[in-house]
PDB file of C-alpha atoms and ligand atoms in Angstrom:
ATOM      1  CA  UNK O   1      30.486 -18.517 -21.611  1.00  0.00           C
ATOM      2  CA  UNK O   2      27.180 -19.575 -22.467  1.00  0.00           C
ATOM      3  CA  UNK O   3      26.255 -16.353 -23.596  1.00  0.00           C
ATOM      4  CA  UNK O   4      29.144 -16.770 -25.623  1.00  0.00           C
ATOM      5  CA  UNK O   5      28.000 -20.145 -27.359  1.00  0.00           C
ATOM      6  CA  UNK O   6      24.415 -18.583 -27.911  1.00  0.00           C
ATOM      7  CA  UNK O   7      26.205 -15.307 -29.758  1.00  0.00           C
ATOM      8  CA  UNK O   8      28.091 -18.285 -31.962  1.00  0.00           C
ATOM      9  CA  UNK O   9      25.100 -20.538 -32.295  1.00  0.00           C
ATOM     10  CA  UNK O  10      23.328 -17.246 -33.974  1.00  0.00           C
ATOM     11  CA  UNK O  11      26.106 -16.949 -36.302  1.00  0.00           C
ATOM     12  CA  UNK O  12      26.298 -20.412 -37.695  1.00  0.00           C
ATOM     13  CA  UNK O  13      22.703 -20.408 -37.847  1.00  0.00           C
ATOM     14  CA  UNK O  14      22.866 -17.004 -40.095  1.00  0.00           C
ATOM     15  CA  UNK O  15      25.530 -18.570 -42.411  1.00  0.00           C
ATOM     16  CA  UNK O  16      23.974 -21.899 -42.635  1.00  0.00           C
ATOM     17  CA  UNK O  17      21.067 -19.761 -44.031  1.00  0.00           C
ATOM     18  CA  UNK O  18      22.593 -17.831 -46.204  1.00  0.00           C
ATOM     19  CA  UNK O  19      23.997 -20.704 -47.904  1.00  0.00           C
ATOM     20  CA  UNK O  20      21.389 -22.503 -48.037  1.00  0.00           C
ATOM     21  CA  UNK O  21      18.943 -19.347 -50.170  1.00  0.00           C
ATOM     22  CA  UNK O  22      17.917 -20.912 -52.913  1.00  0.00           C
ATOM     23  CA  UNK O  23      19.333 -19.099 -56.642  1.00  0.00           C
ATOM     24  CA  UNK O  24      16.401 -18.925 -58.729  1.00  0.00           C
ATOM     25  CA  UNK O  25      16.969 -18.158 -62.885  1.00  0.00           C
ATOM     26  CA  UNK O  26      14.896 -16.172 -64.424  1.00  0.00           C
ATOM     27  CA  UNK O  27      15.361 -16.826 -68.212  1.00  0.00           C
ATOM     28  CA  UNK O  28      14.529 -14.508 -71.249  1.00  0.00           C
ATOM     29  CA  UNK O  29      15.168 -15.922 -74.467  1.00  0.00           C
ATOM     30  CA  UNK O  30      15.493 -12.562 -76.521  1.00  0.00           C
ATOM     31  CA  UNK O  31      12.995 -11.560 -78.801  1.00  0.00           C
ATOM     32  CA  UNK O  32       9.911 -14.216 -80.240  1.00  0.00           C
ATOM     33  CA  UNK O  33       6.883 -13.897 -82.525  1.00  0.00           C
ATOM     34  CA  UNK O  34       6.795 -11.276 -84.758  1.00  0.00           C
ATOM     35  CA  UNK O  35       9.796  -9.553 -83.433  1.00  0.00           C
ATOM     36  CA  UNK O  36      12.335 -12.137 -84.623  1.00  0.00           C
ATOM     37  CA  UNK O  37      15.744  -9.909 -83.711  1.00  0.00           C
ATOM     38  CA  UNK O  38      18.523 -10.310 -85.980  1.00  0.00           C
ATOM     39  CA  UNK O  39      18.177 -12.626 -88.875  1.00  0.00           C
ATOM     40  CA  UNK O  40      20.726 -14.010 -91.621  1.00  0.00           C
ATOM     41  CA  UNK O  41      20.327 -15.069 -95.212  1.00  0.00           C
ATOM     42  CA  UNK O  42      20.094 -18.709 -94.321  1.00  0.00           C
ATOM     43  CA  UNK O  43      16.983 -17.487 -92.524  1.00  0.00           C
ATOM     44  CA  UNK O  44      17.970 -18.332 -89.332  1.00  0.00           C
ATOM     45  CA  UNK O  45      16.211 -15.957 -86.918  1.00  0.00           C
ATOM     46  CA  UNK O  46      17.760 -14.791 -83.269  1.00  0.00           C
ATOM     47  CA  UNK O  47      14.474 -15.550 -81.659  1.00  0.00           C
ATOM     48  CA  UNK O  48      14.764 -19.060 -82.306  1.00  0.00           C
ATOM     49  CA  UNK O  49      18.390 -19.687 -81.761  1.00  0.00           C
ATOM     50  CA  UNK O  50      17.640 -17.871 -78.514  1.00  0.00           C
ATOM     51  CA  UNK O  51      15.197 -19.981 -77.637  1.00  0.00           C
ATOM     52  CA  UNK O  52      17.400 -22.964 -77.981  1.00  0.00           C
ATOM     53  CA  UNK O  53      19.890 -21.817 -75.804  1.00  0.00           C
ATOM     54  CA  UNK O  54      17.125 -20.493 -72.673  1.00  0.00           C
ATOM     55  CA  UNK O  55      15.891 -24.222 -72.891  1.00  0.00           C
ATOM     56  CA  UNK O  56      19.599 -25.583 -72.226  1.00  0.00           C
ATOM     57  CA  UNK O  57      19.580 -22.904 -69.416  1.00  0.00           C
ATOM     58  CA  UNK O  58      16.703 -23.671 -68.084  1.00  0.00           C
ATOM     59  CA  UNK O  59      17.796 -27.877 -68.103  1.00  0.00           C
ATOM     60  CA  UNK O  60      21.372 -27.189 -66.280  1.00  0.00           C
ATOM     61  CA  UNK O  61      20.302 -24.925 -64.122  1.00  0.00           C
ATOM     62  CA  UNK O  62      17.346 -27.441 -62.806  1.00  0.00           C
ATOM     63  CA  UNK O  63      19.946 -30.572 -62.872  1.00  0.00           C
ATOM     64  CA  UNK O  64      21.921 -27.974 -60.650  1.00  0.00           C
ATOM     65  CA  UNK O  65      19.212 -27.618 -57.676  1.00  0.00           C
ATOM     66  CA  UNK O  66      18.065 -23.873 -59.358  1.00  0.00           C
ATOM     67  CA  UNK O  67      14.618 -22.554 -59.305  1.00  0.00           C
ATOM     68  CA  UNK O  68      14.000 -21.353 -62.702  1.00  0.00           C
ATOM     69  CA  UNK O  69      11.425 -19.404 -65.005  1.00  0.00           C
ATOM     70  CA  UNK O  70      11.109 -18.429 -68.401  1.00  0.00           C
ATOM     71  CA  UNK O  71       9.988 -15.495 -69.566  1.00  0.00           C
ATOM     72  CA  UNK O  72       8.622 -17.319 -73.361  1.00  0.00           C
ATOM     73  CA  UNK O  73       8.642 -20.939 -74.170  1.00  0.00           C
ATOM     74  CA  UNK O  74       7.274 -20.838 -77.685  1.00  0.00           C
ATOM     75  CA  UNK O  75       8.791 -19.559 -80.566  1.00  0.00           C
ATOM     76  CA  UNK O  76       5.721 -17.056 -81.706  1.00  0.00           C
ATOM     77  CA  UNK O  77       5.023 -15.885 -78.636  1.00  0.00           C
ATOM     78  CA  UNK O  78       5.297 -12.230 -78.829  1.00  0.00           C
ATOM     79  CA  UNK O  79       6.222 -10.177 -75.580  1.00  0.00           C
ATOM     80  CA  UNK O  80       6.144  -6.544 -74.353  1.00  0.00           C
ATOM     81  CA  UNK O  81       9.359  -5.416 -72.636  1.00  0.00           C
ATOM     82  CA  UNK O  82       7.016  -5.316 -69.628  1.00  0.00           C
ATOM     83  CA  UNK O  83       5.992  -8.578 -69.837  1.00  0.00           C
ATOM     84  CA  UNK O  84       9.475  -9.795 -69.861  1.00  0.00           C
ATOM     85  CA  UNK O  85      10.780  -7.541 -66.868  1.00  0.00           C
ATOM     86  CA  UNK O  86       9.833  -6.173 -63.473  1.00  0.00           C
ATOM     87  CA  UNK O  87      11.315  -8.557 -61.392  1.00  0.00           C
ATOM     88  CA  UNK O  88      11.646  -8.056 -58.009  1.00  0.00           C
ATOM     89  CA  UNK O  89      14.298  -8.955 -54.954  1.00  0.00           C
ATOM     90  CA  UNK O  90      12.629 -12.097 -53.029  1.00  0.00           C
ATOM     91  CA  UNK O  91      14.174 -12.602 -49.748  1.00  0.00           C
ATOM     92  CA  UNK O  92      13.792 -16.790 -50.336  1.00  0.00           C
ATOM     93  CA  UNK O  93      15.974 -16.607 -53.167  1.00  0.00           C
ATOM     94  CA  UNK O  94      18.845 -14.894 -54.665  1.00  0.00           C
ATOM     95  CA  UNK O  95      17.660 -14.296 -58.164  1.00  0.00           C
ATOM     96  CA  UNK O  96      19.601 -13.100 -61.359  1.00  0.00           C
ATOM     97  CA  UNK O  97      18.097 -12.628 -64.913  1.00  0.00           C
ATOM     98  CA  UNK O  98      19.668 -13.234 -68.028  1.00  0.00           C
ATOM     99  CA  UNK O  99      18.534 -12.257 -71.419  1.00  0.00           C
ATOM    100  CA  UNK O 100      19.820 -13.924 -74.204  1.00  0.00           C
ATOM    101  CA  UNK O 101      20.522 -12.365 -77.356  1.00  0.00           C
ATOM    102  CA  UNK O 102      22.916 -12.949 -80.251  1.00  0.00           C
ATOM    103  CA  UNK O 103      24.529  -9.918 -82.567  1.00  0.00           C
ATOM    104  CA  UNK O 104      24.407  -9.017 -86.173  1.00  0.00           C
ATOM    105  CA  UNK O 105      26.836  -7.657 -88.530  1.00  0.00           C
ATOM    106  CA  UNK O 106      26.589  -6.972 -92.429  1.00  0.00           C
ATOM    107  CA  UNK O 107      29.654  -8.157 -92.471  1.00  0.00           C
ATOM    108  CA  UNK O 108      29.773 -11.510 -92.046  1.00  0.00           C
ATOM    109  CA  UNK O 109      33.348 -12.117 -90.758  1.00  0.00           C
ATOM    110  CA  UNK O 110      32.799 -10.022 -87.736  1.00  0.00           C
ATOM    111  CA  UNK O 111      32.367 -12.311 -84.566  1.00  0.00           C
ATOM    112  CA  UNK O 112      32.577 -11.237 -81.024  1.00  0.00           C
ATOM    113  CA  UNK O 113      30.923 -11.225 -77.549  1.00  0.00           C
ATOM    114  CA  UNK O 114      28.498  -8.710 -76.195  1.00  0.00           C
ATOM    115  CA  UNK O 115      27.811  -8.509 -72.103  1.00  0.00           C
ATOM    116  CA  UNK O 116      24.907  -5.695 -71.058  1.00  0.00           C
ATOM    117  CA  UNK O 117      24.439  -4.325 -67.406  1.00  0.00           C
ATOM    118  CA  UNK O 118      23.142  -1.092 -66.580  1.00  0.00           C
ATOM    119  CA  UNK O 119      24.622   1.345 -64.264  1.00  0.00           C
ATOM    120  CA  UNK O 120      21.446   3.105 -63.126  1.00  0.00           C
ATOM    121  CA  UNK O 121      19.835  -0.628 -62.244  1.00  0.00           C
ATOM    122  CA  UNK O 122      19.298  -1.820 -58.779  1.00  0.00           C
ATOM    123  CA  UNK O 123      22.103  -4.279 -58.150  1.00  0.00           C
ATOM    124  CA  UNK O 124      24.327  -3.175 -61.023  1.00  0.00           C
ATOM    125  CA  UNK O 125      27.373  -4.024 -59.320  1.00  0.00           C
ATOM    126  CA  UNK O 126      26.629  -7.342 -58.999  1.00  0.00           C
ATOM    127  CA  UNK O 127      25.339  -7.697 -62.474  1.00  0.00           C
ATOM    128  CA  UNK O 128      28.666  -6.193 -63.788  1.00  0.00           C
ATOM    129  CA  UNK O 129      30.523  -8.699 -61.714  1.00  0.00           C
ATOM    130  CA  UNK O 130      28.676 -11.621 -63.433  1.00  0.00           C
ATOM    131  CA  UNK O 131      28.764 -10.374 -66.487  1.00  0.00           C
ATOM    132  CA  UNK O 132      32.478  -9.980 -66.363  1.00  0.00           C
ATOM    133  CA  UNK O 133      32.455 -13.539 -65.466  1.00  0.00           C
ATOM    134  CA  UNK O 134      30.455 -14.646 -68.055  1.00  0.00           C
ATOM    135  CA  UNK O 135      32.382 -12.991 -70.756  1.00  0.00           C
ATOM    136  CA  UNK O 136      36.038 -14.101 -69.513  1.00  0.00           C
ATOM    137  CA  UNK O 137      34.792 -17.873 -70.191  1.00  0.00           C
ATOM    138  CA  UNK O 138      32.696 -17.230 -73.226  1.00  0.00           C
ATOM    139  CA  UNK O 139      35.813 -16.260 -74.907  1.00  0.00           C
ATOM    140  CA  UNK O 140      37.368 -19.874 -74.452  1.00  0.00           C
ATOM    141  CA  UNK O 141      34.100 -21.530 -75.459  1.00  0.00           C
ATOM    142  CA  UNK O 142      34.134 -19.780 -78.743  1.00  0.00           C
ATOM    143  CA  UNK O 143      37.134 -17.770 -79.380  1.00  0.00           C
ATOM    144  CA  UNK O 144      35.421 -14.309 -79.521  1.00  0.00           C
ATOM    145  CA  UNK O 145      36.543 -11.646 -77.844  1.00  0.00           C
ATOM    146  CA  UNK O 146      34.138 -10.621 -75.196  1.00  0.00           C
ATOM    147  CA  UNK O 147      33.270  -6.935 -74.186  1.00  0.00           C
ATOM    148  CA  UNK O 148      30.772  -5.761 -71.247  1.00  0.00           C
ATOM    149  CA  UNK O 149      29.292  -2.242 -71.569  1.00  0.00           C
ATOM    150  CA  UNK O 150      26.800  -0.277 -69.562  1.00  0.00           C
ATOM    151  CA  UNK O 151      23.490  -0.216 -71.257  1.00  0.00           C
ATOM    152  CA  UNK O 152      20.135   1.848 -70.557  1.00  0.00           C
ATOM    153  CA  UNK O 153      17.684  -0.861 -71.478  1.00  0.00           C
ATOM    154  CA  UNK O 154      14.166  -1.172 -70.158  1.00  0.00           C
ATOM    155  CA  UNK O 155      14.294  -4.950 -68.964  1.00  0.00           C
ATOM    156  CA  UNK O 156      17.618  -3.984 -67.030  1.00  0.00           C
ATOM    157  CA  UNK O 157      16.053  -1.320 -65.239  1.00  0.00           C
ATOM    158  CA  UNK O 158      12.330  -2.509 -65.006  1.00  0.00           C
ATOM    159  CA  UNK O 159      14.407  -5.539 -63.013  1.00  0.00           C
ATOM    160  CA  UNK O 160      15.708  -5.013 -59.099  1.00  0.00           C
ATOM    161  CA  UNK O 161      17.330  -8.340 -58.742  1.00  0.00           C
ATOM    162  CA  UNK O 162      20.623  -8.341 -61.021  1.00  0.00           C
ATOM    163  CA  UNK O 163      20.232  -8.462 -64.577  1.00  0.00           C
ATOM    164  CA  UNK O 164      22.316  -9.046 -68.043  1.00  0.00           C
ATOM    165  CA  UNK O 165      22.100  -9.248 -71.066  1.00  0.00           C
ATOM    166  CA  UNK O 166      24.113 -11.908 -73.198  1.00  0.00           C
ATOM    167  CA  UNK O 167      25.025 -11.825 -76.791  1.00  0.00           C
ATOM    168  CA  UNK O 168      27.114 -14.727 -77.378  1.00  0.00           C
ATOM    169  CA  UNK O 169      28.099 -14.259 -80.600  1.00  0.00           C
ATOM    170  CA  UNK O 170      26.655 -13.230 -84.550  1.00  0.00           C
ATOM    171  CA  UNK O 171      23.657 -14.469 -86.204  1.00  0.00           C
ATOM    172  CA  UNK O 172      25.183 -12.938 -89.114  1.00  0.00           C
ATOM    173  CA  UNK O 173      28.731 -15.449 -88.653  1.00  0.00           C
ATOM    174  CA  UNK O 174      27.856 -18.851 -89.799  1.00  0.00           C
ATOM    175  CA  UNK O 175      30.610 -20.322 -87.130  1.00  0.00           C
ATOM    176  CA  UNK O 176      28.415 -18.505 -84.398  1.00  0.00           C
ATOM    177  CA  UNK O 177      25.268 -19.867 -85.824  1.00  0.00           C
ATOM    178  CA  UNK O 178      27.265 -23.066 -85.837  1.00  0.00           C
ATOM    179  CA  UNK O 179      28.146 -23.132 -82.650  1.00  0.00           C
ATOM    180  CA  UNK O 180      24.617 -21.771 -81.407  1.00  0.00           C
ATOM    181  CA  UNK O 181      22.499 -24.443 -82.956  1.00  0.00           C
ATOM    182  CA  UNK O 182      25.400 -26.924 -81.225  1.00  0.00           C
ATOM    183  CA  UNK O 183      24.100 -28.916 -77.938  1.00  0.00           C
ATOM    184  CA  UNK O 184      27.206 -29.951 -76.707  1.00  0.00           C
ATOM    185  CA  UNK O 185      28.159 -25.616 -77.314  1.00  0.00           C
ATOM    186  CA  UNK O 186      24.530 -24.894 -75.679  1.00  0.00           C
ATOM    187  CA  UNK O 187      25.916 -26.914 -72.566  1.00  0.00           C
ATOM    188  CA  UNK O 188      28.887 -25.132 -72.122  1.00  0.00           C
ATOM    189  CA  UNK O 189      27.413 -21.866 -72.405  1.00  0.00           C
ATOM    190  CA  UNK O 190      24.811 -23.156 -69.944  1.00  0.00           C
ATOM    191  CA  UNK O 191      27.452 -24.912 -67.165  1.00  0.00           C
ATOM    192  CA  UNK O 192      29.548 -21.430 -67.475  1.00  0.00           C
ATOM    193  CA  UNK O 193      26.515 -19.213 -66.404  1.00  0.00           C
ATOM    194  CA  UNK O 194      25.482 -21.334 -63.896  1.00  0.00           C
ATOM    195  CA  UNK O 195      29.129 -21.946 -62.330  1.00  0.00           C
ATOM    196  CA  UNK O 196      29.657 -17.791 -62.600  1.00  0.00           C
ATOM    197  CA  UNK O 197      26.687 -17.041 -60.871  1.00  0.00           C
ATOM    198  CA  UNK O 198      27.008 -19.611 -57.834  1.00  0.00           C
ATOM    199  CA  UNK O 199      31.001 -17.770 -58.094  1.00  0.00           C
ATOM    200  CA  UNK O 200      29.208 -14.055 -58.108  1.00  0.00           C
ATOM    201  CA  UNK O 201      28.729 -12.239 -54.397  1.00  0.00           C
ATOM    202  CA  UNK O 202      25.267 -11.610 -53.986  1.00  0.00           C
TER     203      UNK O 202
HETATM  204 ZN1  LIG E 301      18.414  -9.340 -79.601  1.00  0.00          ZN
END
């Protein structure tokens, strides 16, 4: 019996801890400096609106008890793809990164969703599962249809915790600009990548 209770007491001990692992954010607002991304003829740049929406990010996920850390903070600062990447599994945390990134089209009209994971990444599974997520709810927050694709990029690979990229939406459509320069949209967007990763298996 009391072996019994000490086998149960480990148990609830494990799970209690597992719970408890803190999620940490890192946050990579696409782009910055002299590398703006996509720009459109109003001259709004993807950098920036990027920027706008890794600052919301970084605010909801803080207000919900999540470590976070941004890869740029400044609109001209210019980063490597090494100096955004290379992060690493810590055992204290359960960590995720998300790149943010909007699309571009010539033609205008053309709206839609973008989610990026990469197969040959550590933790792809994972990242696919959130990005999934992601996408399914982006679609009601801005009527786009969302896709998720496999994607050999550098700062998914260089990465070992799970990574994605997020497009949400063209710089090119002025409703997606719109909606992107929006703080009650930036919220949303926010609130639905924070409640889809606390929903993701990690
Ligand atoms: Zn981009």
């Amino acid at each position: 019996m009391k072996r019994i209770v000490a086998v149960l007491l480990t148990l609830l001990i494990a799970t209690s801890a597992a719970y408890s692992q803190k999620v940490k954010l890192i946050i990579d607002a696409g782009h910055g400096g002299k590398d703006f991304g996509a720009k459109n003829k109003a001259g709004d740049k993807e950098s920036d609106l990027c920027l706008l929406m890794a600052e919301a990010l970084e605010k909801y996920a803080a207000e919900n008890n999540m470590e976070t850390q941004m890869t740029r903070t400044k609109k001209d600062q210019n980063l490597t793809h090494e100096q955004r990447s290379g992060f690493k599994v810590d055992k204290n945390y359960k960590t995720y990164y998300i790149s943010l990134h909007m699309d571009k089209d010539k033609n205008t009209s053309v709206r839609g969703n973008k989610l990026y994971y990469c197969t040959k990444a550590v933790n792809a599974g994972i990242a696919k599962q959130l990005a999934d997520k992601i996408g399914k709810g982006l679609e009601k927050l801005n009527g786009n249809q969302s896709r998720t694709e496999d994607k050999d990029a550098i700062i998914l690979t260089r990465n070992t915790i799970p990574s994605i990229m997020i497009y949400y939406g063209h710089v090119t459509n002025p409703q997606d600009v719109k909606l992107a320069k929006d703080p009650a949209f930036q919220k949303e967007v926010s609130l639905l990548i924070i409640r889809s990763i606390l929903e993701t298996r990690y």
